[in-house]
PDB file of C-alpha atoms in Angstrom:
ATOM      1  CA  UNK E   1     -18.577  25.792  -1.662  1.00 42.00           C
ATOM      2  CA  UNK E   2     -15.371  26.422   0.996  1.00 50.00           C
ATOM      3  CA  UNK E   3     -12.028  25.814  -0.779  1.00 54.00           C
ATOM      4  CA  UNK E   4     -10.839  22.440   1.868  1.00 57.00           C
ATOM      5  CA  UNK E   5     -14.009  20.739   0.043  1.00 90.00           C
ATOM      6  CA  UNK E   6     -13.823  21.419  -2.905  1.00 90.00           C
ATOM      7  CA  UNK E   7      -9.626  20.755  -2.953  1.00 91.00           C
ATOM      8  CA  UNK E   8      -9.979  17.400  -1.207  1.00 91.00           C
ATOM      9  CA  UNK E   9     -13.042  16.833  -4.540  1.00 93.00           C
ATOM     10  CA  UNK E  10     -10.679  17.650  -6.785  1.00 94.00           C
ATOM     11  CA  UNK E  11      -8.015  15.412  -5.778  1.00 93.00           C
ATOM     12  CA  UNK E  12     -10.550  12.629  -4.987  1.00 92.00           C
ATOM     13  CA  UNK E  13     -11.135  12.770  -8.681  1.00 94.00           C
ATOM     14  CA  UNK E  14      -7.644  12.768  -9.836  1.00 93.00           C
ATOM     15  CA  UNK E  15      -7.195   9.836  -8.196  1.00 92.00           C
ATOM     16  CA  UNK E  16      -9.863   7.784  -9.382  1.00 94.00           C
ATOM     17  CA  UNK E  17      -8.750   9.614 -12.859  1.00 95.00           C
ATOM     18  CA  UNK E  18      -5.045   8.512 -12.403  1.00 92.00           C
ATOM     19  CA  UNK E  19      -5.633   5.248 -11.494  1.00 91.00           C
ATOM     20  CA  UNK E  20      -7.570   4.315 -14.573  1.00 92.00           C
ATOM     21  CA  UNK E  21      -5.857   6.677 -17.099  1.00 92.00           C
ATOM     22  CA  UNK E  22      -2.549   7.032 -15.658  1.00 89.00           C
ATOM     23  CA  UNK E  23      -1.342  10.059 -14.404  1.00 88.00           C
ATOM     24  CA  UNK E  24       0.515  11.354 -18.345  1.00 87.00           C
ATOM     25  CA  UNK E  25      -3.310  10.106 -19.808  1.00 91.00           C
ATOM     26  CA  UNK E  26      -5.426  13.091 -17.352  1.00 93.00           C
ATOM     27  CA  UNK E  27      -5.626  16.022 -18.303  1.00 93.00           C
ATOM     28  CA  UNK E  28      -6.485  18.826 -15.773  1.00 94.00           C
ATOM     29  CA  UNK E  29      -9.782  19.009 -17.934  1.00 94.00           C
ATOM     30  CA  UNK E  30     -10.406  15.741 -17.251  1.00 95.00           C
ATOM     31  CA  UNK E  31     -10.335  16.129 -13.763  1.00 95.00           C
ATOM     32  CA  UNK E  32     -12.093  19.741 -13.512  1.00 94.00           C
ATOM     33  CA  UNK E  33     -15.014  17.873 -15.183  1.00 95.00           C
ATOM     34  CA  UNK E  34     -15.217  15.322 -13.106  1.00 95.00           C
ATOM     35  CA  UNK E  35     -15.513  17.615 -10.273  1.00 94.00           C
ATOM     36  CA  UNK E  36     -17.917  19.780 -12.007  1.00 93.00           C
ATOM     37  CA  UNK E  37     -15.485  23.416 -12.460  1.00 94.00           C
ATOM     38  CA  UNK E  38     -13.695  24.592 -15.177  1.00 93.00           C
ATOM     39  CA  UNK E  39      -9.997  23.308 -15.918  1.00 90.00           C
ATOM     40  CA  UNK E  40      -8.678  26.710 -15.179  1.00 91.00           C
ATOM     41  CA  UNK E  41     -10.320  26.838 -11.417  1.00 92.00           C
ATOM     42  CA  UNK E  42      -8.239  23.994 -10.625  1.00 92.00           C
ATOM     43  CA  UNK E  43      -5.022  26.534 -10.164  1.00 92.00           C
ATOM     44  CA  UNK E  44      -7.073  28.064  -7.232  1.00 91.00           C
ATOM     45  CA  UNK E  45      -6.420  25.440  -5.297  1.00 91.00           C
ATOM     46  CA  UNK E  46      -2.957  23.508  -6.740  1.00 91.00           C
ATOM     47  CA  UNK E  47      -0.378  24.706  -8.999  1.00 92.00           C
ATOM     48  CA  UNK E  48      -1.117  22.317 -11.313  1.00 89.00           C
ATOM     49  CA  UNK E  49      -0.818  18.806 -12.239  1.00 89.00           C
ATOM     50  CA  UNK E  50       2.487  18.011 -10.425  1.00 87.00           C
ATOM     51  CA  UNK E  51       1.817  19.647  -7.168  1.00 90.00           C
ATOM     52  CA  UNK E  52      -1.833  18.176  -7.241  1.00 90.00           C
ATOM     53  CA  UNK E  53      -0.242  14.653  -7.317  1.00 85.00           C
ATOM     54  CA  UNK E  54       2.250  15.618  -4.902  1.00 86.00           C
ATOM     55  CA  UNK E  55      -1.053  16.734  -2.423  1.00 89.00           C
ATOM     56  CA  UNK E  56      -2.185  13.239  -3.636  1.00 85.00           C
ATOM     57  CA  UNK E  57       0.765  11.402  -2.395  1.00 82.00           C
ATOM     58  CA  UNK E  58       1.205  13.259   0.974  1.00 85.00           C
ATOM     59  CA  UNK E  59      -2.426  12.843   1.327  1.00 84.00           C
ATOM     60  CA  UNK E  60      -2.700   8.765   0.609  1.00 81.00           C
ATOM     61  CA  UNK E  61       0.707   8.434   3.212  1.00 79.00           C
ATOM     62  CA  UNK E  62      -1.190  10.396   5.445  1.00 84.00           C
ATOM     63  CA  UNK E  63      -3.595   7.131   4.935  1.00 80.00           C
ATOM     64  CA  UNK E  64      -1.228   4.694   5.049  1.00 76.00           C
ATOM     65  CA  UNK E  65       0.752   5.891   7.760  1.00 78.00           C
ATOM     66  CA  UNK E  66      -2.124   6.557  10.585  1.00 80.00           C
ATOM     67  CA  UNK E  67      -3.589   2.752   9.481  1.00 75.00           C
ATOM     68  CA  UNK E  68       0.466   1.265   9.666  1.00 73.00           C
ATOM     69  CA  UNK E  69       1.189   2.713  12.575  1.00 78.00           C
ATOM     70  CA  UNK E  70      -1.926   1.548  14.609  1.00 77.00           C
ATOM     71  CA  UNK E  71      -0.844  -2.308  12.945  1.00 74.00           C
ATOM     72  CA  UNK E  72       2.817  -1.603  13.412  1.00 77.00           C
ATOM     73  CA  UNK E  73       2.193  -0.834  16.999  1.00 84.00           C
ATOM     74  CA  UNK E  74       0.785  -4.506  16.933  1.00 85.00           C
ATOM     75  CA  UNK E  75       4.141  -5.814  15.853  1.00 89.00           C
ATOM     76  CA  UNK E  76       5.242  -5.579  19.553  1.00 90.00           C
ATOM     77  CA  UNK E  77       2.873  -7.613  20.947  1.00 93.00           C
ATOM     78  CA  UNK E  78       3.909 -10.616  18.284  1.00 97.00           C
ATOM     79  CA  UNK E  79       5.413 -13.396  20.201  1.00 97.00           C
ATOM     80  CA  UNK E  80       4.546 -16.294  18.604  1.00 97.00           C
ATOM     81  CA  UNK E  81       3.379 -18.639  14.788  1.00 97.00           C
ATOM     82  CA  UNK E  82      -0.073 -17.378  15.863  1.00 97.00           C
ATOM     83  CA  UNK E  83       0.243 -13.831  16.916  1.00 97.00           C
ATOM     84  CA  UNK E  84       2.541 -13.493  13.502  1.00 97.00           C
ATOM     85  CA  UNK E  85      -0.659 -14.184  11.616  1.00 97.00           C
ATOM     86  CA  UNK E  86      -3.045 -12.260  12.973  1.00 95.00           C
ATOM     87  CA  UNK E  87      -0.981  -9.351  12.725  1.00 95.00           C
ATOM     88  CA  UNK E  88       0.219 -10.534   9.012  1.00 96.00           C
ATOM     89  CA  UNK E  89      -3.330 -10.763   8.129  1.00 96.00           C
ATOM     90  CA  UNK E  90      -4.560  -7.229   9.836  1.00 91.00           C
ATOM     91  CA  UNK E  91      -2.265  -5.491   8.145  1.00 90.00           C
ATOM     92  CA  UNK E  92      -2.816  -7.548   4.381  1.00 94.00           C
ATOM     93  CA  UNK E  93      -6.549  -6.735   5.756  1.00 93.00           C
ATOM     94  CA  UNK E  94      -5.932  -2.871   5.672  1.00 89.00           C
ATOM     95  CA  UNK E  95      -3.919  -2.170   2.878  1.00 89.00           C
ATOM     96  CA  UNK E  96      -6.082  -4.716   0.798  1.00 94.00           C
ATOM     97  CA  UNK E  97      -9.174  -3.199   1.529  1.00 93.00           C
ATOM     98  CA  UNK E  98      -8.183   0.684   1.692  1.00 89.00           C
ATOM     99  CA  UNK E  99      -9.931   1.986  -1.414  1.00 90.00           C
ATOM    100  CA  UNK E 100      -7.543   5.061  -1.143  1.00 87.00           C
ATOM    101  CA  UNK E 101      -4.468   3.047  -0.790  1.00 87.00           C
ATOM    102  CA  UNK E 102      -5.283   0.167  -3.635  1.00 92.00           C
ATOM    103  CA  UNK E 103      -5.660   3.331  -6.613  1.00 91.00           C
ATOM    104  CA  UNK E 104      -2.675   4.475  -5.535  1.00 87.00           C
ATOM    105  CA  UNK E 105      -1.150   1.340  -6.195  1.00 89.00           C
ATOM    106  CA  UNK E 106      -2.240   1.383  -9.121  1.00 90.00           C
ATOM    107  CA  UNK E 107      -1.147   4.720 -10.252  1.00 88.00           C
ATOM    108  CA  UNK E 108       2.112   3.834  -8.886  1.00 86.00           C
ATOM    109  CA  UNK E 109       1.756   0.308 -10.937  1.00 88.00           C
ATOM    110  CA  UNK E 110       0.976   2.533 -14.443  1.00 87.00           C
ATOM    111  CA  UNK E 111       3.556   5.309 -14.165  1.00 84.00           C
ATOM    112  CA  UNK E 112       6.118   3.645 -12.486  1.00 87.00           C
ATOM    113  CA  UNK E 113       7.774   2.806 -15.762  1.00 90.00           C
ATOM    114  CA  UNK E 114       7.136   6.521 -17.387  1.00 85.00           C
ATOM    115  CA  UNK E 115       9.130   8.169 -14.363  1.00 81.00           C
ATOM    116  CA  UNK E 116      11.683   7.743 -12.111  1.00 86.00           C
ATOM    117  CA  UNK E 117      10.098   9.591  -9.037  1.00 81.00           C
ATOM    118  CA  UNK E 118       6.934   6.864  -9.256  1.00 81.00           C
ATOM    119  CA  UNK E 119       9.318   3.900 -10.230  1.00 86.00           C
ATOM    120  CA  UNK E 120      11.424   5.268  -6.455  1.00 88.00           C
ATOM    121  CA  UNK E 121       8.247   5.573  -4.485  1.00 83.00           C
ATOM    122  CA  UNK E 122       6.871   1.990  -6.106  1.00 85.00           C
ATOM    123  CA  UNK E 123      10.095   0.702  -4.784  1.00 90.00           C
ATOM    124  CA  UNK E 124       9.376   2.482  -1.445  1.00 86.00           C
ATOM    125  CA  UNK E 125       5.994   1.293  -0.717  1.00 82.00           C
ATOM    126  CA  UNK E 126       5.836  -2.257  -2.144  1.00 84.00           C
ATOM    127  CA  UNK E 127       9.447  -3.523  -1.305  1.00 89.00           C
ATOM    128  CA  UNK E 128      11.342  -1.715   1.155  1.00 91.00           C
ATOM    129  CA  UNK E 129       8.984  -0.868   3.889  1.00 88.00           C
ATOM    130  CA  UNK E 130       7.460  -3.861   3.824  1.00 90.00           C
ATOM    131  CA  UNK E 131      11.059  -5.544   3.950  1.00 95.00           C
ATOM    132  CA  UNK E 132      11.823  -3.451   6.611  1.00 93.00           C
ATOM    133  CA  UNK E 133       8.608  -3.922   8.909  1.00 92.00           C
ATOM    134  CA  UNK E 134       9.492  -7.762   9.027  1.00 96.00           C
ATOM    135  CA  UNK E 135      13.264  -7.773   8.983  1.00 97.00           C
ATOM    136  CA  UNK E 136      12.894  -6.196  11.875  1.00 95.00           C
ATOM    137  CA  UNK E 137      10.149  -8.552  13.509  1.00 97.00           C
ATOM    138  CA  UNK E 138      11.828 -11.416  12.605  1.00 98.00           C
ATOM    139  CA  UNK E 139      15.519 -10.886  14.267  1.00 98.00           C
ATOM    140  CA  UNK E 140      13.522  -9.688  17.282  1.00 97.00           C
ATOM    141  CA  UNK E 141      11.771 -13.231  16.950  1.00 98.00           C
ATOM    142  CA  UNK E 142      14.811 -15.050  16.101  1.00 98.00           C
ATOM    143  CA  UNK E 143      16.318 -13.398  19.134  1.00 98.00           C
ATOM    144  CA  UNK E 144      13.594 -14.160  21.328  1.00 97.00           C
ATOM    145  CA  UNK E 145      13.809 -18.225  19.682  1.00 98.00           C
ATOM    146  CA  UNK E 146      10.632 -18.019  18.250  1.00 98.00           C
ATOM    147  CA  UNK E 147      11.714 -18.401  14.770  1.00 98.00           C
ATOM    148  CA  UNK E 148      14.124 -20.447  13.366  1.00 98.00           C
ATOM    149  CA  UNK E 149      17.807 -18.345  12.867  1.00 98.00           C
ATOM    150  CA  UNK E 150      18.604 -17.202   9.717  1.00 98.00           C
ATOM    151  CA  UNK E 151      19.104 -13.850   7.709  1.00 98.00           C
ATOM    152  CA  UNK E 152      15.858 -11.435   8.414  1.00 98.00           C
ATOM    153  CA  UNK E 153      16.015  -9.654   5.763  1.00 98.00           C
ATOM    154  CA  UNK E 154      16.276 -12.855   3.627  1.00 98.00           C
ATOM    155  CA  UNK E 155      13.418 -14.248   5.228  1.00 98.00           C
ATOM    156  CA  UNK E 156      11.088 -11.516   5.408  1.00 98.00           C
ATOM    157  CA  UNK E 157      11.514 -10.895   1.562  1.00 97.00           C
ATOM    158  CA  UNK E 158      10.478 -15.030   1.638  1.00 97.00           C
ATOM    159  CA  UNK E 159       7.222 -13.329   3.554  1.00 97.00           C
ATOM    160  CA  UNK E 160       6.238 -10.713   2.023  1.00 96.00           C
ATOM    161  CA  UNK E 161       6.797 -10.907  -1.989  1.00 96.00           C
ATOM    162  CA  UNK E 162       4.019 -13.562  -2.880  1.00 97.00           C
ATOM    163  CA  UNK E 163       1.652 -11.741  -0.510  1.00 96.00           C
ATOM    164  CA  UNK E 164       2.554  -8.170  -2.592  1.00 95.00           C
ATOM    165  CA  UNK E 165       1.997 -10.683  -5.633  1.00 95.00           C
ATOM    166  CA  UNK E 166      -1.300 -11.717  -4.619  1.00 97.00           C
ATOM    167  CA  UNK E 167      -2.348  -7.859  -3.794  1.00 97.00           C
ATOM    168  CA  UNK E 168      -1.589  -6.424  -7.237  1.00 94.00           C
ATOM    169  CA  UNK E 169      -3.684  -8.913  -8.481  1.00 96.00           C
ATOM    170  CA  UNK E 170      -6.378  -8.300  -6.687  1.00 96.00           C
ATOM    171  CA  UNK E 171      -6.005  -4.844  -7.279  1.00 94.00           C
ATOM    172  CA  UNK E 172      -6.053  -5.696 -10.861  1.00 93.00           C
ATOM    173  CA  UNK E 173      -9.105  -8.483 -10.604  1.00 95.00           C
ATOM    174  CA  UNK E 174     -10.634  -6.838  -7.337  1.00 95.00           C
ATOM    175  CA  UNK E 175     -12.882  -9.750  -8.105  1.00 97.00           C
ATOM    176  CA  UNK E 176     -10.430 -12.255  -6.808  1.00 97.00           C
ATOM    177  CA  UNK E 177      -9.467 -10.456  -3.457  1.00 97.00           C
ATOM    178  CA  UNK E 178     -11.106 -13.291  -1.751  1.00 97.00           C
ATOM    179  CA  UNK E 179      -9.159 -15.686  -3.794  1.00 98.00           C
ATOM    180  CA  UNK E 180      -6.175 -13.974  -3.031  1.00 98.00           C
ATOM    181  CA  UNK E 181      -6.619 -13.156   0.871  1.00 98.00           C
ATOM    182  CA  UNK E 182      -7.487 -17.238   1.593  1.00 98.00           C
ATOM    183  CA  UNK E 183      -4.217 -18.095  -0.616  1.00 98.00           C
ATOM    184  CA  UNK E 184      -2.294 -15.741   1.636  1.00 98.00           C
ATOM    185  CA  UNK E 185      -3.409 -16.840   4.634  1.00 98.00           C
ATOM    186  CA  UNK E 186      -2.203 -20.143   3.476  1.00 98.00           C
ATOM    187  CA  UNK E 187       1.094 -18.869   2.469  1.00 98.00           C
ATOM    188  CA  UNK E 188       1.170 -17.443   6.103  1.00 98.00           C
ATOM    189  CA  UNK E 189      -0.158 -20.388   7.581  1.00 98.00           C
ATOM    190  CA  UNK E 190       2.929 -22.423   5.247  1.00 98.00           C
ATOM    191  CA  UNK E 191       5.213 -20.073   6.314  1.00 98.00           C
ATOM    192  CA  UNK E 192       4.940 -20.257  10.075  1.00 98.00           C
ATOM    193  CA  UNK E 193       4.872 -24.213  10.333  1.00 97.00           C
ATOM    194  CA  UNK E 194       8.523 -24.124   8.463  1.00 97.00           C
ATOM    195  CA  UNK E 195      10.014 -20.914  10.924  1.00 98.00           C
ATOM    196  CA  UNK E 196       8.098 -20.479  13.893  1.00 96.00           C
ATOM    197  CA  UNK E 197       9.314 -23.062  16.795  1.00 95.00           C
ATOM    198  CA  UNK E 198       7.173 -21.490  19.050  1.00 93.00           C
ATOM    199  CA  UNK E 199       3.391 -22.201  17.096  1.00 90.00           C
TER     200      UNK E 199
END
């Protein structure tokens, strides 16, 4: 088997491993079985269990980052209520239904208490980009008198925090993700009748 396959098996199974177990609860036993080697053939391909979570991360932002920046680029094209929810909900759409991205938010949701580096990047990826992303959308549609003025960054924390609510839980009941996408598009739909002026 050629070493790119059977590195991108391994941490394919680590992450499916750390996002029920936690990343302190597997073992690199636990995730050489799962592949089918022996622990000690893991070191061919990653240092160990650090740098294969490190591979891990780079490898789910790699994700993350070529599926944000194709919605991101959508963020210019937002010019009104209605063109603020269909890019709201494409991007909810993604990240809600990226089975890559949703165990990694749940590895991050396990270990973010256990360490500081996962309780920094949990901070990162479920509060400040997010933050950013609209803060910046909304003075640009504050400025262009689409919304209502106010502070941005005030607002788009408004936005965003039930809607990260309602993803963890559906990462945590995947059974309610319908539940929770219709209740966000609500919140959206809530949201834009009390800040857009321009519908």
């Amino acid at each position: 088997m050629q070493k790119g396959n059977t590195r991108e098996r391994i941490l394919a199974a680590a992450l499916d491993l750390f996002s029920v177990k936690g990343y302190e609860g597997t073992t690199i036993d636990d995730i050489a079985a799962r592949v089918g080697i022996k622990g000690p053939s893991i070191y061919k391909y990653l240092k160990g269990k650090a740098d294969l979570f490190r591979a891990l991360g780079e490898k789910t932002d790699e994700e993350y980052n070529a599926g944000m920046d194709k919605v991101l680029s959508e963020a210019e094209n937002v010019h009104s209520g209605k063109e603020l929810k269909e890019f709201t909900m494409h991007s909810i759409t993604f990240t809600i239904n990226s089975e890559v991205i949703t165990k990694m938010r749940r590895v991050l949701s396990i270990e973010q208490f256990r360490n500081e580096d996962f309780a920094e990047r949990t901070t990162v990826h479920h509060l400040k980009k997010i933050t950013t992303i609209y803060t910046k959308l909304f003075q640009r549609l504050m400025d262009e008198g689409v919304m209502i003025k106010g502070d941005p960054e005030i607002f788009a924390m408004e936005f965003t925090a039930p809607t990260t609510l309602l993803i963890h839980m559906s990462d945590r009941q995947p059974e309610k993700k319908q539940e929770a996408l219709a209740t966000i598009e609500r919140l959206v739909d809530s949201y834009i009748d009390r800040h857009c002026l321009i519908k």
